[in-house]
Structure formats: C-alpha cells, structure tokens
Coordinates of C-alpha atoms (C1' of nucleotides) in Angstrom, one line a residue:
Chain P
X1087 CA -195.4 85.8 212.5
X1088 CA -196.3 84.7 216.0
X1089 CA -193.2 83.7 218.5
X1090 CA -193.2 80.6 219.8
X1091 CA -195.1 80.9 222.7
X1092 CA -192.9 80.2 225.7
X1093 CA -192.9 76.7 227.7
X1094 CA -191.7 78.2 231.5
X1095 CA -190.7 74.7 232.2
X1096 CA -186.8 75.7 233.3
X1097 CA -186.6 77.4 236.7
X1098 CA -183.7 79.1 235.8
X1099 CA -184.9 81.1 233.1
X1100 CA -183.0 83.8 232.4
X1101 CA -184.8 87.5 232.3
X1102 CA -185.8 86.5 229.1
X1103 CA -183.0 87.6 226.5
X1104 CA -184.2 88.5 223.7
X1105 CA -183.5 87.7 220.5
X1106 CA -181.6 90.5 218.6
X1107 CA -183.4 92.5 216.2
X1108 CA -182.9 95.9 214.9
X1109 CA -186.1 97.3 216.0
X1110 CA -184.8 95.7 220.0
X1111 CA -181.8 97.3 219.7
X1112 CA -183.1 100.4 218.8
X1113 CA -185.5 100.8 221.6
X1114 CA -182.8 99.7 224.2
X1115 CA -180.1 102.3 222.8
X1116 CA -183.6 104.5 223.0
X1117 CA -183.8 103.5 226.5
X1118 CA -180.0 103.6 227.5
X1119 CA -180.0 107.1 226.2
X1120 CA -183.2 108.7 228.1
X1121 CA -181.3 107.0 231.7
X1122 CA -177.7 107.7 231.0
X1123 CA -177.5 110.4 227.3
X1124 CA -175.8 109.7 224.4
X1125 CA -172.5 109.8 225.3
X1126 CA -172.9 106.2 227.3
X1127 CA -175.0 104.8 224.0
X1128 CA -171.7 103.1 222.9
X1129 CA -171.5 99.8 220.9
X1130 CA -169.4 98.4 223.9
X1131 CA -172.4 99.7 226.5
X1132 CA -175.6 98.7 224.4
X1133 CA -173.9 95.3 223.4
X1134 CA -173.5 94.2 227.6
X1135 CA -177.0 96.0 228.0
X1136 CA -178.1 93.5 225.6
X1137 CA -176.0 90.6 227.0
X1138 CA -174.0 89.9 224.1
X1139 CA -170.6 91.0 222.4
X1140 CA -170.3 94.2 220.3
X1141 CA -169.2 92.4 217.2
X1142 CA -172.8 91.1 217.5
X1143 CA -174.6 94.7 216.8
X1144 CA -172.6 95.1 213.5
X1145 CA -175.1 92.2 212.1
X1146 CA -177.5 94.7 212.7
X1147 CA -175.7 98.5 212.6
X1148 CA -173.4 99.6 210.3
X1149 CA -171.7 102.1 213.1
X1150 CA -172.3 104.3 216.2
X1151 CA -173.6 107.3 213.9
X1152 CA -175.9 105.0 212.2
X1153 CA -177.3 103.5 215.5
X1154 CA -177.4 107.6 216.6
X1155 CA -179.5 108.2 213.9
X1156 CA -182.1 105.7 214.8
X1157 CA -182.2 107.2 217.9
X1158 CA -183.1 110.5 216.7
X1159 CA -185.5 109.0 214.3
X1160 CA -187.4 107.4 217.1
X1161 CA -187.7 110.5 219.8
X1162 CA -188.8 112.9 216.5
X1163 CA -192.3 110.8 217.6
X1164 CA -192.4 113.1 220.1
X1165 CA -192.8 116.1 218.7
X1166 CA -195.6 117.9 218.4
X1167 CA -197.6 118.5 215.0
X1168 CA -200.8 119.4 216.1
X1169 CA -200.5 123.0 215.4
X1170 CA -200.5 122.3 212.1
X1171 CA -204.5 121.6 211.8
X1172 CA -204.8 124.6 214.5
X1173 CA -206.2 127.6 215.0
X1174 CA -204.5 130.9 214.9
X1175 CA -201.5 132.7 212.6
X1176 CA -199.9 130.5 210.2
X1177 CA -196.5 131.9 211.9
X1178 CA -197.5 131.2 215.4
X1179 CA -198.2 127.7 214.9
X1180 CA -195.0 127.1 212.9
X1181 CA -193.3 128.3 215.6
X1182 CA -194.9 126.1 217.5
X1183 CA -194.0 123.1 215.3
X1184 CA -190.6 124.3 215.8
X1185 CA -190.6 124.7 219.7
X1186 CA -191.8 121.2 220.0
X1187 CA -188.8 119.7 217.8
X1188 CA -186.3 122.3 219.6
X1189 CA -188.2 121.1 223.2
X1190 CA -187.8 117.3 222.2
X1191 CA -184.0 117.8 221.6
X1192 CA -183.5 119.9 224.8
X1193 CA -185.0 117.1 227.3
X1194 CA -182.4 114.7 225.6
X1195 CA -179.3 117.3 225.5
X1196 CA -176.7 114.9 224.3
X1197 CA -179.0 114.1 221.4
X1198 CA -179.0 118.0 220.0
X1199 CA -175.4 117.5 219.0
X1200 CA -175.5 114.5 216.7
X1201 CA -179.0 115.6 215.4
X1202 CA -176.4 118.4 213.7
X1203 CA -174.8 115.7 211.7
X1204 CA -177.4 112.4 211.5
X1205 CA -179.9 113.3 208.8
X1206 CA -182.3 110.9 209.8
X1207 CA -184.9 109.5 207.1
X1208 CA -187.4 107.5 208.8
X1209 CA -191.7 108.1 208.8
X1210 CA -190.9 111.2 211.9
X1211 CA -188.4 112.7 209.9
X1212 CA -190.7 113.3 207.1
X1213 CA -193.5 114.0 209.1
X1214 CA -192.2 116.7 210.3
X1215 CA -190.8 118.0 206.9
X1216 CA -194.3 117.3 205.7
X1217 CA -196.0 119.6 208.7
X1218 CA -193.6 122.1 208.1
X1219 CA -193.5 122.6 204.3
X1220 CA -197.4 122.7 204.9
X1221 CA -197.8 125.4 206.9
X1222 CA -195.3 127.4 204.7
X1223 CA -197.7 126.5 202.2
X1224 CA -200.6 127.6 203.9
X1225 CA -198.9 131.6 204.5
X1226 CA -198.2 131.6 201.2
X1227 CA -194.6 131.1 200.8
X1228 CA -193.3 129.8 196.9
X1229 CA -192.6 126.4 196.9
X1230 CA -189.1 126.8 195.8
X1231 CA -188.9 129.1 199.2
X1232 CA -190.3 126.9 201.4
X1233 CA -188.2 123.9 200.2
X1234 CA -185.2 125.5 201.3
X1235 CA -186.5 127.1 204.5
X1236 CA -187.7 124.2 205.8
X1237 CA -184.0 122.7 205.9
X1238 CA -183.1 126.3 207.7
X1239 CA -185.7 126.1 210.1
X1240 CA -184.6 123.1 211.1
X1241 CA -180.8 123.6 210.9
X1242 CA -181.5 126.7 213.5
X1243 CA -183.6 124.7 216.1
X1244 CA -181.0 122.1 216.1
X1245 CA -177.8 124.1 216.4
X1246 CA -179.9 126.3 218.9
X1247 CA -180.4 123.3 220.8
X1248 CA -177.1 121.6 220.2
X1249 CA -175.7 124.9 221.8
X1250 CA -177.9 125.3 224.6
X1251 CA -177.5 121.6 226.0
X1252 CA -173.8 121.2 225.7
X1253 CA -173.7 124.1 227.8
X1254 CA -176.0 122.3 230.3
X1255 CA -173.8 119.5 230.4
X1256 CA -170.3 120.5 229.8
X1257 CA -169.0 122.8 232.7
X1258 CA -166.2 123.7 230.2
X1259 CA -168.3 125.1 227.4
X1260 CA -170.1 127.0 230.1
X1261 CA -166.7 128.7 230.9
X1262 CA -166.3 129.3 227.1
X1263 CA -169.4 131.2 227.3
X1264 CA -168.4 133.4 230.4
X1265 CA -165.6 134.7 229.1
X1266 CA -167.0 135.2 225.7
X1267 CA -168.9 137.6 227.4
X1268 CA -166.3 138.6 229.6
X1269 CA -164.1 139.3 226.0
X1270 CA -167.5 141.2 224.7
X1271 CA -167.6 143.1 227.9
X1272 CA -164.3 144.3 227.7
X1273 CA -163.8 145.0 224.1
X1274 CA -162.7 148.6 223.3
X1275 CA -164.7 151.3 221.6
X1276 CA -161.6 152.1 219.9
X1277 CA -160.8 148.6 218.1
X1278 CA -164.6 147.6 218.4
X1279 CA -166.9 150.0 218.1
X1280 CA -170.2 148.9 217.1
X1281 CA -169.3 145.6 219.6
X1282 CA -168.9 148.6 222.2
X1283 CA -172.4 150.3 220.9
X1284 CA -174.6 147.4 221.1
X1285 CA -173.7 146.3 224.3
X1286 CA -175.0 143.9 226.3
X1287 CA -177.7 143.3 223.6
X1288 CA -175.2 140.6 222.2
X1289 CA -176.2 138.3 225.7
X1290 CA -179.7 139.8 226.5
X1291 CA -182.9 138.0 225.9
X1292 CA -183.7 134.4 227.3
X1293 CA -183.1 131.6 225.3
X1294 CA -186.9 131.3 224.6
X1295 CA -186.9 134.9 223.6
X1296 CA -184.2 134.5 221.3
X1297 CA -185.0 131.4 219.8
X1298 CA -188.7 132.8 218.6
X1299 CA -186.9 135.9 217.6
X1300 CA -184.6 133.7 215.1
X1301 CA -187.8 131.6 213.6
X1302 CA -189.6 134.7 213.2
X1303 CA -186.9 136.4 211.6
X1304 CA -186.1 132.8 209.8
X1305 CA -189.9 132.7 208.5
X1306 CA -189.8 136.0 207.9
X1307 CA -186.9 135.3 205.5
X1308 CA -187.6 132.5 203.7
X1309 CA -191.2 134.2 202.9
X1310 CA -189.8 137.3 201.0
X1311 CA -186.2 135.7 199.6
X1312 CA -186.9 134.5 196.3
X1313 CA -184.8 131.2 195.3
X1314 CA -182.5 131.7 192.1
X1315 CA -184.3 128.3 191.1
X1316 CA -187.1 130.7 190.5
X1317 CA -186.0 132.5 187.3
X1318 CA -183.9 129.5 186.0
X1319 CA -187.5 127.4 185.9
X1320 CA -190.6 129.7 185.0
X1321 CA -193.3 126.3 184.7
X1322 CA -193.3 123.3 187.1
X1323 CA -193.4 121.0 184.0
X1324 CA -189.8 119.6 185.4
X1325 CA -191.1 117.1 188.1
X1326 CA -190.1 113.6 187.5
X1327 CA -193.2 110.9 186.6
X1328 CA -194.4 109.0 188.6
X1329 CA -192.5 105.9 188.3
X1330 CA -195.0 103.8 187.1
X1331 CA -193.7 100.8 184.9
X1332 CA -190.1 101.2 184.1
X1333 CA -187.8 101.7 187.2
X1334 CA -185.4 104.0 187.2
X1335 CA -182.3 102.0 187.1
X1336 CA -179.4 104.9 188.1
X1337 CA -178.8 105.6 191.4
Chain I
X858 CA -142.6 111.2 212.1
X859 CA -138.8 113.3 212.6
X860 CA -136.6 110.7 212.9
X861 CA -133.2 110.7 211.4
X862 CA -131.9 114.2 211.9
X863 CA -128.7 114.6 211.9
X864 CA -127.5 114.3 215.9
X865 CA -124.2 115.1 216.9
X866 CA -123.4 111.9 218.0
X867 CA -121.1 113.0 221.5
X868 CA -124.5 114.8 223.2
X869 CA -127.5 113.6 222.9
X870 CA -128.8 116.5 221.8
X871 CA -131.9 115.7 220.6
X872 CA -133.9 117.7 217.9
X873 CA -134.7 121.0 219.5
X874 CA -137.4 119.7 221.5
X875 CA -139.3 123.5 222.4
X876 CA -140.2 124.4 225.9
X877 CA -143.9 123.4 226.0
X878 CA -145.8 126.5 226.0
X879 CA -149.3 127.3 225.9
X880 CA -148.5 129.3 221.8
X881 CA -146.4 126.1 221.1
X882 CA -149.0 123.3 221.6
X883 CA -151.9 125.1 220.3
X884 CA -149.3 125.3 216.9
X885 CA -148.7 121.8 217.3
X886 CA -152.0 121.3 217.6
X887 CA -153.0 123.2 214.2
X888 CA -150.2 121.8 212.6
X889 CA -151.1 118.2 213.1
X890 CA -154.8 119.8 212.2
X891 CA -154.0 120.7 208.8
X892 CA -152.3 117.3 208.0
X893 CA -154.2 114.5 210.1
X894 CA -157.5 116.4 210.4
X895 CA -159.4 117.4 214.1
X896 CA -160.7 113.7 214.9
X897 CA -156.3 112.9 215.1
X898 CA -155.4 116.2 216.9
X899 CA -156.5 113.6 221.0
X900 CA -154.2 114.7 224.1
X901 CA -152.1 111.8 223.5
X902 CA -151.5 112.1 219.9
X903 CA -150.5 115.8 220.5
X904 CA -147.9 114.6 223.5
X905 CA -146.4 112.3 221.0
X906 CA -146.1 115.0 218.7
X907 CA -144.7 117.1 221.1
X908 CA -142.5 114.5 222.6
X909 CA -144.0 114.6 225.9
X910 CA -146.5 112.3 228.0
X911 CA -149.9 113.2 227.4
X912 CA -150.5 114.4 231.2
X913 CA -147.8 117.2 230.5
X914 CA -150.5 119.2 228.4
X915 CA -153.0 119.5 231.2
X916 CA -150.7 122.2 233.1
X917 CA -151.9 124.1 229.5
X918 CA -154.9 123.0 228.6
X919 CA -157.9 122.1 230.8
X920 CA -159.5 120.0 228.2
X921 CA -160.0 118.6 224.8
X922 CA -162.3 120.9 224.0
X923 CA -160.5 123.8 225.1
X924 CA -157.9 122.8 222.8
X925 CA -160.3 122.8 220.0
X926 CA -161.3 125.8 220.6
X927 CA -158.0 127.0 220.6
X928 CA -157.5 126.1 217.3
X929 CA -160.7 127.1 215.5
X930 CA -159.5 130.6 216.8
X931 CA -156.3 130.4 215.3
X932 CA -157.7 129.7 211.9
X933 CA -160.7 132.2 212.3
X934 CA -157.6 134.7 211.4
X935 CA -157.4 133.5 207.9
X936 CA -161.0 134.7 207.4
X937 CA -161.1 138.1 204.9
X938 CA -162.4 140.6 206.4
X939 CA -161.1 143.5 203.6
X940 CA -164.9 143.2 202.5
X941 CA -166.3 145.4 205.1
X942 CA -164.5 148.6 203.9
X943 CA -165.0 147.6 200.3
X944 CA -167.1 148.6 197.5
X945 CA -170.7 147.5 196.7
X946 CA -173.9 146.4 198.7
X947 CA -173.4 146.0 201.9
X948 CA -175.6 142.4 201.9
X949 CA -173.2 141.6 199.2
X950 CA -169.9 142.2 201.3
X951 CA -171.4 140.8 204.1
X952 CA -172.3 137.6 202.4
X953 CA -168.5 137.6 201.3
X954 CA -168.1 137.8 204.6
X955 CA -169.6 134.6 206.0
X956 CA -168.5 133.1 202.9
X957 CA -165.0 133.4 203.6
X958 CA -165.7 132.2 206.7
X959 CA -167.5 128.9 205.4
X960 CA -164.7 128.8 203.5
X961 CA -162.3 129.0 206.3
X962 CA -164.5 125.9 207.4
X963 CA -164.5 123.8 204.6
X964 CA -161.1 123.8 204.2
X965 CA -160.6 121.9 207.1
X966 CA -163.9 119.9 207.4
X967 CA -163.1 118.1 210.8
X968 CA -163.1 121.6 212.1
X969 CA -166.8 123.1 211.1
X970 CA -168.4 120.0 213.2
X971 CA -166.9 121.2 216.4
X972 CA -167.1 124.9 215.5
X973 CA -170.9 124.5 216.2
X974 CA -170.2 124.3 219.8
X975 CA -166.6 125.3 220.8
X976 CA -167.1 129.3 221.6
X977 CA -163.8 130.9 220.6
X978 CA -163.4 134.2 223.0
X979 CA -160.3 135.6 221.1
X980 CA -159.1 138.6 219.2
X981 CA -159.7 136.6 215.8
X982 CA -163.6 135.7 216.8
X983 CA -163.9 139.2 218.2
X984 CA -162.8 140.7 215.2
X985 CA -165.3 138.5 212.5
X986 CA -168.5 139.8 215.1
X987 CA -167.1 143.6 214.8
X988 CA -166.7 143.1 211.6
X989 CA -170.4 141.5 210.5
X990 CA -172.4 143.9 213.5
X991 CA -170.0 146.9 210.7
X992 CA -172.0 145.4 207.7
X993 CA -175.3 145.2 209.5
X994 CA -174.9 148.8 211.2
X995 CA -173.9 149.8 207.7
X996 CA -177.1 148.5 206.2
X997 CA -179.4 150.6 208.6
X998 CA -180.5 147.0 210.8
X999 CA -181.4 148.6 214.6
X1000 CA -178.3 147.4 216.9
X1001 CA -180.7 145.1 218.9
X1002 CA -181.9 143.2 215.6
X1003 CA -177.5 143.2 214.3
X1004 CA -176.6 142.0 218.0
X1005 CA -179.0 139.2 217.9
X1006 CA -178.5 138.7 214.2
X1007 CA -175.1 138.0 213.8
X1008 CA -175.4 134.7 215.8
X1009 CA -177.8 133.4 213.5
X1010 CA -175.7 134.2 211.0
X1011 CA -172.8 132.4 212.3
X1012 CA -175.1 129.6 213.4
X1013 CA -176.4 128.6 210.0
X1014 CA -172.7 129.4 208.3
X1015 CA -171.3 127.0 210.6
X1016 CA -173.8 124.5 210.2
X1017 CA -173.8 124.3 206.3
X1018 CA -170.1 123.7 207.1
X1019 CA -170.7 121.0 209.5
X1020 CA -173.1 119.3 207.5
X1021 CA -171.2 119.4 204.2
X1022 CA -167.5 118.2 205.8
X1023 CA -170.0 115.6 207.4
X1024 CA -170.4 114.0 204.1
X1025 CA -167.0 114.6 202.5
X1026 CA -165.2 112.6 204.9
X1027 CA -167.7 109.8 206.3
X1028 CA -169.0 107.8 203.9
X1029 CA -171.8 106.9 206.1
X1030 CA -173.3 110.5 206.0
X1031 CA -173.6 110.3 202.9
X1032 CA -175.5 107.4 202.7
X1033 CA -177.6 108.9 204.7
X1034 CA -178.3 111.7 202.6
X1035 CA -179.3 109.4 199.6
X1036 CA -181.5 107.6 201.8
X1037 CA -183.1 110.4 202.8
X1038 CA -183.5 111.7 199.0
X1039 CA -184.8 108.7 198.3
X1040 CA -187.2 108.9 201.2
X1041 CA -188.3 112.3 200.0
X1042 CA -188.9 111.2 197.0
X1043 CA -190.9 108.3 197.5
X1044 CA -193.5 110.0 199.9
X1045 CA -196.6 109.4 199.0
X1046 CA -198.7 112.3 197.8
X1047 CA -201.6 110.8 199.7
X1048 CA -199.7 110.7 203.2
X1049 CA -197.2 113.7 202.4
X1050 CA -198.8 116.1 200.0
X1051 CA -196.4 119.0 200.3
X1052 CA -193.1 116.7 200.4
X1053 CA -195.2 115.6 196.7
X1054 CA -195.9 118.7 195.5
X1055 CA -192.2 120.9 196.4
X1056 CA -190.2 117.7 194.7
X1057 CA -186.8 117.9 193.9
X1058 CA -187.2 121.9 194.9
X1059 CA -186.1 120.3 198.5
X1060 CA -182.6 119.5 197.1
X1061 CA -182.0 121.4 194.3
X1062 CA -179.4 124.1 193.9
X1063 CA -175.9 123.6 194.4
X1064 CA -174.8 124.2 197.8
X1065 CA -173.5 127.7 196.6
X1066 CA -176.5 128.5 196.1
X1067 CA -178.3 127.6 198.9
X1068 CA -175.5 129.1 201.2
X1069 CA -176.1 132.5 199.1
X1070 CA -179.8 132.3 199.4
X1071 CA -179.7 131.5 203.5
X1072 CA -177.1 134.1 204.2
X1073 CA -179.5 136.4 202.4
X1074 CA -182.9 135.4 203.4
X1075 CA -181.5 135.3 207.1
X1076 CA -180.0 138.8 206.8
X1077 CA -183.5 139.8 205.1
X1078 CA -185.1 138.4 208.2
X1079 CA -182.8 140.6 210.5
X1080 CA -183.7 143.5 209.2
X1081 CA -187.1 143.0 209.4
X1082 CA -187.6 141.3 212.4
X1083 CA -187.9 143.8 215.7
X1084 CA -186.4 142.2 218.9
X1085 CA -188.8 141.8 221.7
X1086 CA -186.2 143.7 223.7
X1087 CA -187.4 146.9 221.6
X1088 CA -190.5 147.2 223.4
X1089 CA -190.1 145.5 226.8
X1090 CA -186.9 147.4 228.1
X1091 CA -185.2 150.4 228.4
X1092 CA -181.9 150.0 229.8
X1093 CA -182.9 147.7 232.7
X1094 CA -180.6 144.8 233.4
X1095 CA -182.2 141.5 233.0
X1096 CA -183.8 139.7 235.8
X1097 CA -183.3 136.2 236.1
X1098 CA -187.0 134.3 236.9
X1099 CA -186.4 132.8 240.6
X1100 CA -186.8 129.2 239.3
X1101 CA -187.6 127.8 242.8
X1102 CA -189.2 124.7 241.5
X1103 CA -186.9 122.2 240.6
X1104 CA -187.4 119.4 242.7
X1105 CA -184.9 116.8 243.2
X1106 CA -187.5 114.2 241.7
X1107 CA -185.9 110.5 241.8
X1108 CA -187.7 107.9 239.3
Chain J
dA636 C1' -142.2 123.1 242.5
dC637 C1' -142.8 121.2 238.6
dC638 C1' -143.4 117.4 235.5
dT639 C1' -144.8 112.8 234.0
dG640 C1' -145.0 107.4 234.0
dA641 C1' -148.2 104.6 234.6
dA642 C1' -152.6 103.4 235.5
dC643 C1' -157.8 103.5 235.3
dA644 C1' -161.6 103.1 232.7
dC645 C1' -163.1 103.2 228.8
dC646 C1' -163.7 103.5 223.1
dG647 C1' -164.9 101.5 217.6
dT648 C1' -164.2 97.9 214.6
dT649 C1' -162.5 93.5 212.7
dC650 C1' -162.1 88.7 212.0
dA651 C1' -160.7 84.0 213.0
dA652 C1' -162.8 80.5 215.1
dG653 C1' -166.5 78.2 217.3
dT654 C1' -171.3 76.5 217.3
Chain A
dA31 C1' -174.8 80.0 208.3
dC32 C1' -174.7 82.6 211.9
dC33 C1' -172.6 84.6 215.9
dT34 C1' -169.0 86.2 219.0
dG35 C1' -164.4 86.0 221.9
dA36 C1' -160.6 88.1 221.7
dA37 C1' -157.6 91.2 219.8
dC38 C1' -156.0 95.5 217.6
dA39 C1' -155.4 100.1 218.0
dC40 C1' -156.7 103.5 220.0
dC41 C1' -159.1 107.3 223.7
dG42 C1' -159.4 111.3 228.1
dT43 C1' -158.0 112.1 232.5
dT44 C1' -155.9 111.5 237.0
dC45 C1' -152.4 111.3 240.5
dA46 C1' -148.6 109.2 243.0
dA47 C1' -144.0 109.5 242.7
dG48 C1' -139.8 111.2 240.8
dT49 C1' -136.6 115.0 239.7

DNA sequence: ACCTGAACACCGTTCAAGT
DNA sequence: ACCTGAACACCGTTCAAGT
C-alpha cells in the first residue's frame, strides 16, 4: 500500500498534485475552512485549491452538505474528553465536555451553523456521544434519560454557538440583536408586563454565564424527567442480538 | 407566472403592478414562501415576482437575511397563544405553547433552519416571549430563571424544527441520519460501552414525544436551576471585562 | 431625487466528450 | 474506465447612468 516512490528526474515538477482521494479532499476543505470559513469551502473553491474541475469532487462527494459534514467530523478531534476520567462533580466535568465542543465550534464560527443541520457519524462523533452518555451514567441518570439528553445537550451547545458566531460575523445579525433589545427595552408594561418586570435580565449574563446556566439547567433536566419510554418498557429484554450469523437483511 | 390577464388593449395598462413598499414585498416574499419554500424566496427571484430589477429591493431591505427575518415574523402571528389564559397546568399550556410554535415551523420547513439565527424584533416575536415569560411567571419560576429560560426554550423548539424540515426535504439529511443509526448501532461495546448499553433508547420515541419530553425536562430544569445573577448582583448594570489583549497576531 | 439596467463576482450540479 | 471542460441555471450586491 506504499506509493510509488517518486523519481525527481523532471525539473519542472509541479508542487506535487496529489492524487484525489477523499481523505485529501477532506483535509484541504479542512484547511480552506480554518484560513478563509465555511462560507469559501465551495465545490468551485476546493476543486481550483486542488487544481482540478468541480465535476471532479463529485467522484468523491455527493454534495456541499456532505463535504460540510466531513468537515465537522474531522475538527470534533478537537474536543476535549478528558474530563470524563477526571476528578471532581459528575456535572462539572460534563459541562466541561460540553464547553470544549461549544469552544471547538466557536474558533471555527461558520462551522456552528451547518453543525445545526449535518449530523455527522464518523469515530469523533461517537466519541463524544460515548463520553457524554457516560458521564450521565456515572450521576446516575436512567438510561432512557440520558439517551435523549445527550441529543439536547448537544442540540443547545450547537445552536448556542451557531448564534453566537453569526453574530461575530454577520454585521447584520448583530443589528438584529440591538434592536431586539431595543424592542425589549421599549416594550410597555401595559401590553407586556412580565417582559416589563424582568427587565434587562432577558440580555444580562455573559455568554459563558449563560451557556453554563442552560447545561446545568439542561443536566438538571434530563436527570429528573422521566422518558414515557419508561412505563411503555418495564425490562430491557427489548435490545436487538447481537448480529452474530444471519444479517439483518432490511434496511 | 400572471400572464394572460385580460389588458385593455388601447393602454398598456399592465396588471396592477403595486407601488413597492416595505408591507408589499415582505407579502410577496411570504407568498412566494408558502408556495416555492425559503431556499426560492433570493432578491432576484422576489424582483421578478415583483416585476422589478432585483436592485429596486435594496431601498427596502438591507439584506437577504433581513428579509428572512421579516418573514419568520410575519408567520410567528399564526402561532396560538389562547393557551396562556386557558385551563389546566401551566407546563401543559406552555408546552402547547412551543408546540404551536414548532408547528408554525414545520409547516414551512425551509423556514425553521433560518429561524435558528434570524432574530425577529417585532410585535409577533414580542408577543410569543410575553406570552411564554406569563406561563413561567405563572408557574412560580424566579423572573431571572423565566428571562433566561425562555431562550432555551425557543432554542431547542427551533432546533427540533430545523433538524426535522432538514430531513423532510433533503434527501441527503436523511441519509445521514441512517448512517448515523447505523453507526450507533454498530459501536462496539468494547470501544463504546454506553452507546452499547442505551441502544435503540438513543432513537426511540417518535419525535412527538421527544419534543414533549424536551419542552418538559427543559422547563423542569428552569425552575430548578438558580441564575448566577441571583447571587452576584443587585441591580448593578453589567460591566463589560476591558479585553485589552487582542493582538493583531498575523500567521 | 429616486430608481434600475447592467455588471461583477461568484454559486451547485450535470453530462457529453475526451483521454 | 475514468476524469473533466463547458454549460446550464442560477445567486447577492453594487453603482453609474437614466428618468
């Protein structure tokens, strides 16, 4: 599985092109994004990154939100799990987890966005589903519990992030914010009272602040709502076999 | 498209064509919404629709985005709100609450995806926070906990809706959701113990019921959940850290 | 003063034709 | 058999020029 070791006899080699794979496009549409975001990760862009024609990446992609959710797949690498084997509260190192994830999508801001809608599948994904479901485990939460909180969790960091960063990007959402709070400001006691009664609390807080605030609260949830799941199946005797001999042929 | 109408043939009159107004495109706009879907409603499909040149709608609207938001407001009205001065628990109304809401969303899945980041400011959005910060004020949840609350609430109604249109519409989505069910449940119990040991608990329900059971875990976490604000301040305004060290680092 | 035609600088995706 | 040039059908946004 060795390339062909390379013979430098032409003195106008090129920069060495290499040949297309999915695991090379990937890491230059990896690379693209970290230098320019997201929003230049086009077919058209990657394809003359990669000296070629963009018919040529549909060999390899299906489409732009499949190559976006390789992307994703590839920076989830980044985050943090060590908590998970830490010391300290069960919560606080969830939260952790969770602040690493949210962290890895803020330094890529254009990333937050699609991570909304790409459901990525890939050995990072999981290992972070894993880490997560674990330390649920480990505070006690029921199983049916954590298997639904885990997607929550998640689905708050992301659109927490996905919030934050078009905010930092897009002057005009920024303006959509001010005058949100302008239009909060200004709302009257007498058409909007409890709007008028909590104040400025609806803006207060840093991000950071808020954003532990929801995965407490979020933890905090998920540990004392019982799934319906739970009084439809008493015993765990549902759980498919291992599949072991004949293959499940349906899909 | 209107061709065809009956034109006096003398003038040429031609079919009405409105004064462009701010009120008129944004009903264009929701208009072509509800038949083509968001991803048709671009600046230049709108000026054709409006029989204009697509730089006539900047003098209205600064941006696409703007004009999204524009129209996720208009909709917002068609969420009930007769819930919050009805009958029963109030986690119950409020639930009906965000489910119209979702509902409002699903019906027009192209809509939920930008929802997550468009920030509406008018009377419709300003009436669906008065109306959920009622429910929670109802329910005996400290205004600090309900201001911070009904964001999160929002949040993870508009994200279901995202995620759900998501699939309905692109095919590709939902590819990537069977992937990743078949990702989960291939993990290994060695390599992903907990992933193992949850099983199918990590997609069950329908999403009904998961949407039930998030509204109400996340409203059980609100009331739970003090704000750090409740201990740290009185009624100081918030001082912004002086964040002198942002160097213009080049790489 | 107000409006817009035309241009600039891009897109995703497909497929016939070339190697 | 594999790859890609070229085309199709679009985009958002700007601004000089026309009325």
């Amino acid at each position: 599985m060795s390339e062909g070791s390379p013979t430098p006899r032409s003195r106008r080699e090129r920069p060495a092109k290499p040949a297309l794979t999915y695991e090379g496009i990937v890491d230059t549409a990896v690379r693209l994004m970290k230098s320019e975001g997201l929003q230049r990760v086009t077919m058209r862009r990657l394809a003359q990154e990669l000296d070629t024609g963009p018919a040529s990446l549909y060999v390899y992609v299906a489409n732009t939100a499949e190559l976006h959710a390789a992307i994703l797949e590839d920076l989830l690498g980044a985050v943090d799990r060590t908590p998970v084997d830490g010391e300290g509260e069960w919560t606080d190192r969830l939260i952790a987890v969770l602040g690493s994830y949210t962290q890895v999508l803020f330094e890529h801001p254009s990333l937050a966005h699609s991570a909304l809608v790409a459901r990525p599948s890939g050995p990072n994904y999981l290992a972070l589903v894993e880490a997560i479901l674990a330390l649920l485990h480990e505070g006690g939460v029921p199983d049916a519990q954590a298997a639904w909180g885990v997607d929550v969790l998640l689905q708050v960091a992301t659109a927490t992030a996905a919030e934050q960063s078009a905010r930092d990007r897009n002057s005009a959402a920024e303006d959509e914010v001010r005058s949100l709070i302008t239009a909060l400001r200004r709302a009257s006691p007498e058409t909007h009272p409890r709007i008028a009664a909590v104040g400025d609390a609806l803006v207060s807080g840093t991000p950071q602040e808020r954003l532990t605030w929801i995965f407490r609260s979020v933890i905090q949830g998920t540990l004392t709502t019982p799934t319906p799941a739970d009084t439809n199946r008493a015993d765990d005797s549902l759980r498919e076999p291992p599949d072991t001999g004949s293959a499940p042929s349906r899909k």
